CSV table of C-alpha atoms in Angstrom, one decimal:
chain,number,residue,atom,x,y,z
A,76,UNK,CA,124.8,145.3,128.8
A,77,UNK,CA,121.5,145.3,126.9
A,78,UNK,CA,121.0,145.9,123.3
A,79,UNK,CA,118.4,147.4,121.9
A,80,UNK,CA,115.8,145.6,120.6
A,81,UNK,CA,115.0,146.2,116.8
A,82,UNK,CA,111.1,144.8,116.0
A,83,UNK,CA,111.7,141.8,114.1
A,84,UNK,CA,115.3,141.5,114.3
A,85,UNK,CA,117.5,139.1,116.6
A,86,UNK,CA,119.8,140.5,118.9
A,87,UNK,CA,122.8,138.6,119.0
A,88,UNK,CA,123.2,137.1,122.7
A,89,UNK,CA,124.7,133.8,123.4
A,90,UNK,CA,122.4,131.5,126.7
A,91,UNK,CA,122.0,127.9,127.3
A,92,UNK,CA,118.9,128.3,125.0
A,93,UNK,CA,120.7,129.3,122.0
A,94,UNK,CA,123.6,126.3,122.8
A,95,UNK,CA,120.8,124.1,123.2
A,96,UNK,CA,119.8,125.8,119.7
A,97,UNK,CA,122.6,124.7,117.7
A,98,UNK,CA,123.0,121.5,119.5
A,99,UNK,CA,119.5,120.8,119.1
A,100,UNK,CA,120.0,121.1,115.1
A,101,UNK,CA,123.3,118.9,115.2
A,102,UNK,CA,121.9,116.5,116.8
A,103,UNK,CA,118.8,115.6,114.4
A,104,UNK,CA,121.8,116.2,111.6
A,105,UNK,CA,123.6,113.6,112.7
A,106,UNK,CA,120.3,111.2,113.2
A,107,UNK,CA,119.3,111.7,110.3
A,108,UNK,CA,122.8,110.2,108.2
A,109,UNK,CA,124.5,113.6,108.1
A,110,UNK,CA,128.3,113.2,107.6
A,111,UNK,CA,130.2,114.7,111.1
A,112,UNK,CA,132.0,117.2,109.0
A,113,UNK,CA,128.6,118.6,108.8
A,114,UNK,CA,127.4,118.6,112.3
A,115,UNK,CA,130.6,120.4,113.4
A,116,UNK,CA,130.2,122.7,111.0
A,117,UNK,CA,126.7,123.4,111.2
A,118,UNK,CA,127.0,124.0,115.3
A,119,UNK,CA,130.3,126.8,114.8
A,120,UNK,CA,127.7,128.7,112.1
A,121,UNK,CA,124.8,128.4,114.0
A,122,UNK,CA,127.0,129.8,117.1
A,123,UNK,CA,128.3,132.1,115.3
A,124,UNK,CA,125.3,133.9,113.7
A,125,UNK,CA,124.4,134.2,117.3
A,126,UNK,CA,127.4,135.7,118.2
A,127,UNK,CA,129.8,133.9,119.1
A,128,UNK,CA,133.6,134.4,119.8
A,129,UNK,CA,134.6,131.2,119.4
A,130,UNK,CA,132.8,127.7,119.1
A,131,UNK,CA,134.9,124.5,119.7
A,132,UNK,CA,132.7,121.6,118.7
A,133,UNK,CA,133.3,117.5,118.7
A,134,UNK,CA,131.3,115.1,117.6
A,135,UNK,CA,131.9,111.2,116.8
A,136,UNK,CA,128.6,109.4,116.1
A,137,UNK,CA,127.4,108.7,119.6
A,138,UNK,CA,128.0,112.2,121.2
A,139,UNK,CA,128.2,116.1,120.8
A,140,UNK,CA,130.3,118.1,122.8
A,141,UNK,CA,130.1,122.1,122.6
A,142,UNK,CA,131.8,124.8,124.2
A,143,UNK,CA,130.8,128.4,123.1
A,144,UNK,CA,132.7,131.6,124.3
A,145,UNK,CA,130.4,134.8,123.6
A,146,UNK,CA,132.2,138.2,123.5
A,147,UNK,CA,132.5,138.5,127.4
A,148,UNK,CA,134.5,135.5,127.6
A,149,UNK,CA,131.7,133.7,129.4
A,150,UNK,CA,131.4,129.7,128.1
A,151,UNK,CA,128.6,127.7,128.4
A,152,UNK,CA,129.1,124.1,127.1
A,153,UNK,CA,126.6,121.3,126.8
A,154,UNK,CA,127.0,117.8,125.4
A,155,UNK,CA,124.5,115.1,123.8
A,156,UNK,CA,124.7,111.9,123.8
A,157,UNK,CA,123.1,110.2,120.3
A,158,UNK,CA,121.7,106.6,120.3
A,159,UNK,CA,121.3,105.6,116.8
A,160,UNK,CA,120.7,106.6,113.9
A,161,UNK,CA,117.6,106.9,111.4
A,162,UNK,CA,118.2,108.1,108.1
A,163,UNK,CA,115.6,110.7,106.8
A,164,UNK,CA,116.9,112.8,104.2
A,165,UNK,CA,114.4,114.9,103.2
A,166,UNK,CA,114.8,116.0,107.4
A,167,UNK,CA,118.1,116.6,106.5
A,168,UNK,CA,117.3,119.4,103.8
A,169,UNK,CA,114.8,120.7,105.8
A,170,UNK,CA,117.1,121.0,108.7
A,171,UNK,CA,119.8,122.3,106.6
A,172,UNK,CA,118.1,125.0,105.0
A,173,UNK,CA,116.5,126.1,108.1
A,174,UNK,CA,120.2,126.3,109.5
A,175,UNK,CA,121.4,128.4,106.4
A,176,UNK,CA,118.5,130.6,106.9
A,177,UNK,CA,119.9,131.1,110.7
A,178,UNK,CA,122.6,131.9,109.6
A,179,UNK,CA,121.5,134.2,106.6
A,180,UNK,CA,118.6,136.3,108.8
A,181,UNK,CA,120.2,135.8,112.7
A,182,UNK,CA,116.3,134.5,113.0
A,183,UNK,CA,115.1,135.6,116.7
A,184,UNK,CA,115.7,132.2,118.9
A,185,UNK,CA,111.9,132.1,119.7
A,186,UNK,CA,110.8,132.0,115.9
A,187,UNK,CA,113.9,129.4,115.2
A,188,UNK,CA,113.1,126.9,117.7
A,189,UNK,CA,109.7,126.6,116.3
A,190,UNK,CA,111.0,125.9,113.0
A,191,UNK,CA,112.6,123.1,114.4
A,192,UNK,CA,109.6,122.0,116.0
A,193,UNK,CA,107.9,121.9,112.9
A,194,UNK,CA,110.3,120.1,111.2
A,195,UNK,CA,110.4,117.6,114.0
A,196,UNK,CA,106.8,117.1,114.1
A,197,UNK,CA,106.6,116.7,110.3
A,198,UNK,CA,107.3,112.3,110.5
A,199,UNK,CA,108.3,110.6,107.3
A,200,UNK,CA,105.0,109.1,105.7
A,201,UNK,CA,104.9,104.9,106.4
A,202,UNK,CA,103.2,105.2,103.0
A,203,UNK,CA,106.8,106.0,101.3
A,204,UNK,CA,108.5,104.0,103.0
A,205,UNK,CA,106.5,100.7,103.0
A,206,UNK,CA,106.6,101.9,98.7
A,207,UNK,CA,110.0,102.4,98.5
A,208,UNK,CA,110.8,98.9,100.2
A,209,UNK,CA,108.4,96.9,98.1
A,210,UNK,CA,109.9,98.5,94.7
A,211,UNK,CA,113.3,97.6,96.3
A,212,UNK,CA,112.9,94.3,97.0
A,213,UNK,CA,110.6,93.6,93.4
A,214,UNK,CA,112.9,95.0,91.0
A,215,UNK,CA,116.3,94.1,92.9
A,216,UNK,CA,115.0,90.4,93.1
A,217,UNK,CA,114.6,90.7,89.1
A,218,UNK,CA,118.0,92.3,89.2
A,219,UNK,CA,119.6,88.9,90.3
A,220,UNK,CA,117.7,86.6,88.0
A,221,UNK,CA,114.8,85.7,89.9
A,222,UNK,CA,111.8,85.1,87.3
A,223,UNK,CA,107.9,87.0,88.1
A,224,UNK,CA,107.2,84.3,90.6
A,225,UNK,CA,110.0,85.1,92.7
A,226,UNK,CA,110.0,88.7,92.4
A,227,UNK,CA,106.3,88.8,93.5
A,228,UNK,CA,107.5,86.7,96.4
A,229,UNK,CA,110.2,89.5,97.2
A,230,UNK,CA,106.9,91.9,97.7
A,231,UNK,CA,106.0,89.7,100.5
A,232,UNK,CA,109.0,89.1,101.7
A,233,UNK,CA,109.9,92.9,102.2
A,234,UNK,CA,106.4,94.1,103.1
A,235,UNK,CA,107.8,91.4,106.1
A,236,UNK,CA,111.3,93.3,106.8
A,237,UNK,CA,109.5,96.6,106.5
A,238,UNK,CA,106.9,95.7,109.1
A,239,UNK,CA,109.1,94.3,111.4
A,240,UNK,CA,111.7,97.4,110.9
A,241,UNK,CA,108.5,100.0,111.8
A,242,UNK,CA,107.0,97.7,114.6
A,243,UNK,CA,111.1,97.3,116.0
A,244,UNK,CA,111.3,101.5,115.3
A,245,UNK,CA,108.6,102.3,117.7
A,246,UNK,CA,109.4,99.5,120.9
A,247,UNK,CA,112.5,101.2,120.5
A,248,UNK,CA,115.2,97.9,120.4
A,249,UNK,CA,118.3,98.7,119.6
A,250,UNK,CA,119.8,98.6,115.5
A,251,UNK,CA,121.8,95.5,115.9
A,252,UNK,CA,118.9,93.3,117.4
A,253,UNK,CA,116.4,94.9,115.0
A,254,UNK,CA,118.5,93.9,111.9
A,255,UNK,CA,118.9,90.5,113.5
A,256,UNK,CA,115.1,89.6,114.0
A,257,UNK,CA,114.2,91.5,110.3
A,258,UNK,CA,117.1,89.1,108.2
A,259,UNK,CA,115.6,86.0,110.7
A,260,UNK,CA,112.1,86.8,109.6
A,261,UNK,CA,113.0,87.4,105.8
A,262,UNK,CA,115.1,84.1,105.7
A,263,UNK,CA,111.9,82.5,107.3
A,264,UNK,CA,109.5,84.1,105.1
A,265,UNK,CA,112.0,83.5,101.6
A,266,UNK,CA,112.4,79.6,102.2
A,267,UNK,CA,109.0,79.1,103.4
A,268,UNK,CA,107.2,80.8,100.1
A,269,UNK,CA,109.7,78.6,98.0
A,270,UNK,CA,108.8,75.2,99.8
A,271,UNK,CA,105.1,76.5,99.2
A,272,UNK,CA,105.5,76.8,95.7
A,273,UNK,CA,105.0,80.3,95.7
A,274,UNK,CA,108.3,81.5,94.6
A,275,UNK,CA,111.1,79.3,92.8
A,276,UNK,CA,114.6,80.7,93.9
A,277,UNK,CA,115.1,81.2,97.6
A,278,UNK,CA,119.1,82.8,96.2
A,279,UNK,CA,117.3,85.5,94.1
A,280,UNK,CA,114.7,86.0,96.6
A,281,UNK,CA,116.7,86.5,99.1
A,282,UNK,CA,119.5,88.7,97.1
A,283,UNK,CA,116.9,91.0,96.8
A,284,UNK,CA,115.8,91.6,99.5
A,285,UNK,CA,118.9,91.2,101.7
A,286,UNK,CA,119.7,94.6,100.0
A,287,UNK,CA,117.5,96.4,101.9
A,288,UNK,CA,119.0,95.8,104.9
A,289,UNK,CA,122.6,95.8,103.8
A,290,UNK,CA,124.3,99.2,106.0
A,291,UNK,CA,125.4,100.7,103.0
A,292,UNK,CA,124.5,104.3,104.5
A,293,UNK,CA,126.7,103.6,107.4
A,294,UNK,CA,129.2,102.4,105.0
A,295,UNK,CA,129.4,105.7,102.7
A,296,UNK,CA,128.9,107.7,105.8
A,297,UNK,CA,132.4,106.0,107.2
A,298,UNK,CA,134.2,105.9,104.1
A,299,UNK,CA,133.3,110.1,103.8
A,300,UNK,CA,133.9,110.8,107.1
A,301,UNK,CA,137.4,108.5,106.8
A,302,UNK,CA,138.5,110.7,104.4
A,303,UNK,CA,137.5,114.6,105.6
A,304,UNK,CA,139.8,113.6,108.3
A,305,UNK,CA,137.0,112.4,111.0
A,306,UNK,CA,139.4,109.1,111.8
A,307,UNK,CA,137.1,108.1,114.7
A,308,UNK,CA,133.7,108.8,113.7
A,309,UNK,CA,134.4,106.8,110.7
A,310,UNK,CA,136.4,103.1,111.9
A,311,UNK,CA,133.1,103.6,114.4
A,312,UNK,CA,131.0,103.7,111.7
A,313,UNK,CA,133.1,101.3,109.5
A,314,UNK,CA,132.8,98.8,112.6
A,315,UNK,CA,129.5,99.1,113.0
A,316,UNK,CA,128.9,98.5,109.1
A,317,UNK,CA,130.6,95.5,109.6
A,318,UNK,CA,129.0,94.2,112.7
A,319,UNK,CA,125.4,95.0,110.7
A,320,UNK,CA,126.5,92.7,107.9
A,321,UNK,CA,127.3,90.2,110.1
A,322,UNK,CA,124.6,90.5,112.0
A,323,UNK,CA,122.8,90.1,108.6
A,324,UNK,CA,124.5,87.3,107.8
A,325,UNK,CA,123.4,85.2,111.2
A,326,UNK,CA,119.7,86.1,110.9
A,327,UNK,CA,119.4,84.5,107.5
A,328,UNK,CA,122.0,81.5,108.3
A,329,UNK,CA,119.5,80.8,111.3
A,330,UNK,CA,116.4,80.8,109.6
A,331,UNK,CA,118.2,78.6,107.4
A,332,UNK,CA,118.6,76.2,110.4
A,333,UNK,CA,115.3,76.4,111.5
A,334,UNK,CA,113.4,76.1,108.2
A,335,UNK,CA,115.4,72.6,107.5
A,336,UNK,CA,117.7,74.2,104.6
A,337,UNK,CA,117.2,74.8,101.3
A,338,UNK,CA,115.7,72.8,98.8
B,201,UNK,CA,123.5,93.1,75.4
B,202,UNK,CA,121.5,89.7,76.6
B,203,UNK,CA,117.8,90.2,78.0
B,204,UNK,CA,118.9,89.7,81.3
B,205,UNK,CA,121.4,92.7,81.6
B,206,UNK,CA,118.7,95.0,80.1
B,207,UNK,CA,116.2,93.9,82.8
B,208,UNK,CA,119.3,94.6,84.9
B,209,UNK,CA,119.3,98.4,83.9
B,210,UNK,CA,115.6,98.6,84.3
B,211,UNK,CA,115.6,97.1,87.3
B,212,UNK,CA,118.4,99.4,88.8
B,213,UNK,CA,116.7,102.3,87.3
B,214,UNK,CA,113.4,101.1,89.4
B,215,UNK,CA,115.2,100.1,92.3
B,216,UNK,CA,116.8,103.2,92.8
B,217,UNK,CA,113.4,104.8,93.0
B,218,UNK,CA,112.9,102.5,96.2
B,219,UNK,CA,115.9,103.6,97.8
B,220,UNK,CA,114.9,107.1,97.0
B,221,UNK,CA,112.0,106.9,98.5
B,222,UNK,CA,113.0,104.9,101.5
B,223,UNK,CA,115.2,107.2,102.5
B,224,UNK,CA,112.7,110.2,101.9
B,225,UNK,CA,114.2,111.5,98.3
B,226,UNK,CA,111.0,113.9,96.8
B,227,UNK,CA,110.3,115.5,93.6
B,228,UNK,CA,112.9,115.6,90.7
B,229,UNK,CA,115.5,113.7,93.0
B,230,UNK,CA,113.6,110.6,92.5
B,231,UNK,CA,114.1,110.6,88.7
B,232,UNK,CA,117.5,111.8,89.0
B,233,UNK,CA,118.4,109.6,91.1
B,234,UNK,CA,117.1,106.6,89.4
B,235,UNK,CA,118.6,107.6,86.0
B,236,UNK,CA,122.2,108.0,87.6
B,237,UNK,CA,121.8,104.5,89.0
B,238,UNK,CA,120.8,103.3,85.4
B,239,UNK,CA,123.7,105.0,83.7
B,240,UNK,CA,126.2,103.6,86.9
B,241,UNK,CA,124.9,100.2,86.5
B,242,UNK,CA,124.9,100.1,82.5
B,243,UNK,CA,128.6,101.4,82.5
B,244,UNK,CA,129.5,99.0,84.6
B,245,UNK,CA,127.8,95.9,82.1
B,246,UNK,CA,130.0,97.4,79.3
B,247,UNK,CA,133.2,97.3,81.3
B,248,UNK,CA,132.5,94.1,81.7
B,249,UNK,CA,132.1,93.5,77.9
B,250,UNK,CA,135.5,95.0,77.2
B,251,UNK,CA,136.2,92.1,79.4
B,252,UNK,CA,137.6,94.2,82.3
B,253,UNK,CA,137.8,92.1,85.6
B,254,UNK,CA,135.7,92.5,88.6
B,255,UNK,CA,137.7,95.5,90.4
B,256,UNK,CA,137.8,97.6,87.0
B,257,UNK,CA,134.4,97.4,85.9
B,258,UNK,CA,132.8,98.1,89.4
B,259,UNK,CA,135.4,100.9,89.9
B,260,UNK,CA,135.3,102.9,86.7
B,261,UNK,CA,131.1,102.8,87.4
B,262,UNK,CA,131.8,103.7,91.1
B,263,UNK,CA,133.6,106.7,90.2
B,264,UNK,CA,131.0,107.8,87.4
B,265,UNK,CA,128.5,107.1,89.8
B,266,UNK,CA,129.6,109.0,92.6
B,267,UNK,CA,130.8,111.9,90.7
B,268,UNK,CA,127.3,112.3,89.1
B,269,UNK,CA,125.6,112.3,92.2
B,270,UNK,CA,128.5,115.2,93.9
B,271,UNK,CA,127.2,116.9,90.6
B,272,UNK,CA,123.4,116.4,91.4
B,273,UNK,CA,123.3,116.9,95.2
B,274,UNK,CA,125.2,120.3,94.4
B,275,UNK,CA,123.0,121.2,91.2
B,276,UNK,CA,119.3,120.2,93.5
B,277,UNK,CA,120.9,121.7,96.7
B,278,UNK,CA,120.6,118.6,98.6
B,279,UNK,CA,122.9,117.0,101.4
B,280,UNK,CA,124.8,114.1,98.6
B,281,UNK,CA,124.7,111.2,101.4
B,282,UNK,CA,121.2,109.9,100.3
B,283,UNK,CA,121.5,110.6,96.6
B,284,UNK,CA,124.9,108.5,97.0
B,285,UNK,CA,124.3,105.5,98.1
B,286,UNK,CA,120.7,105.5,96.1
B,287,UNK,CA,122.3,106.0,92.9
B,288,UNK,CA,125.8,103.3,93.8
B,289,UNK,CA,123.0,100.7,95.0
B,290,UNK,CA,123.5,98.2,92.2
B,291,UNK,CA,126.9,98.0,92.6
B,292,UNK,CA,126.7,96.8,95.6
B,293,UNK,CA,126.9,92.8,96.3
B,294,UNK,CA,123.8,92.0,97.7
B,295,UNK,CA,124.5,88.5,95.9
B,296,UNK,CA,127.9,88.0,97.2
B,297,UNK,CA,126.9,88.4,100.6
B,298,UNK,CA,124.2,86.4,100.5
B,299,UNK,CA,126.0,83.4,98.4
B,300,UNK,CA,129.0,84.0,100.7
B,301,UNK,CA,126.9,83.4,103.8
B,302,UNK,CA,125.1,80.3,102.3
B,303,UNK,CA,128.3,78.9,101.5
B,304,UNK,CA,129.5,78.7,105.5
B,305,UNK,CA,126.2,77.3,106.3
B,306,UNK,CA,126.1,74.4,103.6
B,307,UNK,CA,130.1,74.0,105.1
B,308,UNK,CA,131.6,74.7,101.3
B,309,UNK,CA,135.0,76.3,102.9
B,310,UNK,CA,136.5,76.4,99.2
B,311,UNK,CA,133.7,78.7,97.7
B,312,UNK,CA,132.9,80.4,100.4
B,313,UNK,CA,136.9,82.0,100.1
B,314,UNK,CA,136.3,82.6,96.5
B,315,UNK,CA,133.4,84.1,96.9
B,316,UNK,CA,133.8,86.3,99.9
B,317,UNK,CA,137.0,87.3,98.3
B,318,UNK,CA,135.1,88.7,95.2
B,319,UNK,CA,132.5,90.3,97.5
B,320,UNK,CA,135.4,92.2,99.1
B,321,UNK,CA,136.3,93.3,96.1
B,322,UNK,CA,133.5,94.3,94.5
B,323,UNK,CA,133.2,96.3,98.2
B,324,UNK,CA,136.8,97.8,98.0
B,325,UNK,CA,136.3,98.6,94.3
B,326,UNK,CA,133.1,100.7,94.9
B,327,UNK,CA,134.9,102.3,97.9
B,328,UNK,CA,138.4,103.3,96.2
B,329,UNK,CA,136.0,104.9,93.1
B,330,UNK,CA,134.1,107.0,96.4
B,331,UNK,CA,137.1,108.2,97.5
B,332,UNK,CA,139.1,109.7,94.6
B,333,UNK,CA,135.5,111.9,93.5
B,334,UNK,CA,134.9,112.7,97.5
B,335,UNK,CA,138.9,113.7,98.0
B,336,UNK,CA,138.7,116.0,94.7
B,337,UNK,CA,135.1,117.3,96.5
B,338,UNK,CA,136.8,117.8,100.1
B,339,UNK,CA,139.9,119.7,98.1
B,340,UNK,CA,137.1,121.7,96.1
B,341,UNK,CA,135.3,122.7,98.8
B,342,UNK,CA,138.1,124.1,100.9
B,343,UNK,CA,139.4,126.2,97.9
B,344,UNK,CA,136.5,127.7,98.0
B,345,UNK,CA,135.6,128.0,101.7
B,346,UNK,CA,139.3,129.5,101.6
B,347,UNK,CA,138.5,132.1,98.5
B,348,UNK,CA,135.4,133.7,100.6
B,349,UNK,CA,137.3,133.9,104.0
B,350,UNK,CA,140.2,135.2,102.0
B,351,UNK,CA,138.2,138.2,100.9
């Protein structure tokens, strides 16, 4: 059956392209630190505007499964598999108000998948985040007692775990190894600048800037998803919190090692 | 108030802003953001000046903190995960971990229990206050996701 095309208006027709749509938009919700309650929910709605009879959607962290029914009783269903996350909230809203604006106008497929693309070409300025990091590891050093010395020695230190997060980001190593090599460097970087005589505390140097790379998105994710009822998705997360931590933990203790202790 | 807990509150305030920006926060988030982080982590000096222990303090500011920013996120129209953890950042034991893990490597097995114990609490305390304001926000929510369906 074909419908008849209004200029300007979407005619409601589920295809692979319009799965590939909504899956499309879960997907970058969920990499960038959406709860799963949301990427559920934002697939069924984005289905549904395109008309949809009924959308059964899972999701735990690492994949996305869809199955979509249109009004024929003809299914299509695609899955994703998601390899880590990188939070970017400001994709996030932009990604969810172009999904509430799918679901508010039916937007024509074409015109929505270039939305996306937009969004997705739009990359989060270095300049923000390299900012945001140094003010981080500056003012949290003075947060734990460290005098101006130190926390000038924290602006090194983090300009360090920063770099090393952006250059890990782009040859593409998996989160545990980055995390390790970042804490390593920082431990390295921390004791070093004390032994120097640049700094004076290595503890409030390094309290400082350990909380940059403390999982405590991961961690609110899991507890959230934990409690909306998203068991899975959230010990996943919770585990992986963990393991981070740890993983934390073993880069510093070996740059301890390797740097001859603390003073 | 000694001079360090004031450069405490400023410092939270700022660091906040980091975290903000870090995870790409724009516009009036950033100063809301870094005000509720402020007001979390100054609540949580005067619960300790009522001389409430470690679990109360961290706690009562948990739940203030994550209730203001399920008010915020709602009032900006913005997903809460980012404003969340920017504005509970101070709470968090950054110190506790670190001190924990440096007491395993110098081999100090007596304050290394004593202090990972307090880190897990400080963790659990800032958890438990998440989960009463995110169960009250789950329950709200499906109210009203019931009310318009209803209609």
């Amino acid at each position: 059956m074909v419908a008849e095309r209004e200029p300007g208006k979407c005619v409601p027709e589920i295809t692979d392209d319009t799965v590939r749509l909504a899956l499309d938009i879960g997907e970058q919700i969920l990499v960038c630190g959406g709860e799963i309650g949301r990427v559920e929910d934002t697939i069924t709605r984005v289905c549904n505007a395109y008309g949809a009879a009924r959308t059964d959607v899972f999701a735990i962290i690492s994949l996305i499964i869809v199955t979509v029914t249109d009004a024929d009783g003809k299914s299509f269903t695609l899955s994703r598999r998601i390899f880590g996350i990188r939070k970017n909230m400001r994709r996030l809203e932009q990604i969810n108000a172009l999904s509430r604006r799918i679901c508010a106008e039916s937007l024509p497929i074409g015109q929505a998948q270039q939305l996306l693309k937009g969004i997705m070409d739009e990359r989060q300025k270095v300049v923000w985040r390299v900012t945001g990091s140094l003010l981080v590891g500056f003012f949290f050093t003075a947060f734990f007692g460290g005098n101006l010395r130190d926390c000038l020695t924290a602006i090194v230190v983090s300009g360090v775990i920063v770099g090393t997060q952006i250059l890990i980001d782009r040859l593409a190593f998996n989160h545990i190894f980055s995390q390790l090599v970042c804490s390593f460097f920082a431990g390295t970087v921390a004791i070093l600048s004390v032994k120097a005589g640049l700094g004076s505390s290595v503890d409030a140097i390094m309290s400082g800037c350990i909380m940059l790379l403390i999982p405590g998105l991961s961690m609110t994710n899991a507890v959230e998803n934990l409690i909306v009822g998203d068991t899975l998705s959230g010990l996943l997360g919770f585990f992986e919190a963990i393991l981070i931590a740890l993983v934390l933990a073993a880069g510093f203790a070996i740059s301890m090692f390797i740097t001859g202790g603390l003073l | 108030m000694t001079e360090q807990e004031w450069i405490q509150i400023i410092a939270s305030f700022a660091g906040a802003v980091g975290f903000a920006l870090l995870f790409g926060l724009h516009g009036w988030q950033l100063p809301v953001t870094a005000l509720g982080s402020g007001l979390t982590w100054g609540l949580c000096i005067l619960g300790q000046h009522l001389g409430w222990n470690v679990f109360c303090s961290v706690f009562a500011a948990s739940l203030f903190g994550s209730l203001y920013s399920v008010c915020m996120s709602r009032l900006l129209k913005v997903p809460k995960t980012g404003m969340f953890i920017s504005v509970l950042i101070a709470l968090i034991p950054g110190n506790g971990l670190y001190q924990t893990m440096r007491y395993v490597v110098d081999g100090k097995s007596d304050a290394f229990i004593a202090c990972g114990l307090e880190t897990l609490i400080t963790s659990f305390a800032i958890a438990s206050g998440m989960v009463v304001v995110l169960v009250i926000d789950t329950a709200v929510r499906r109210a009203r996701t019931a009310r318009i369906s209803g209609k």
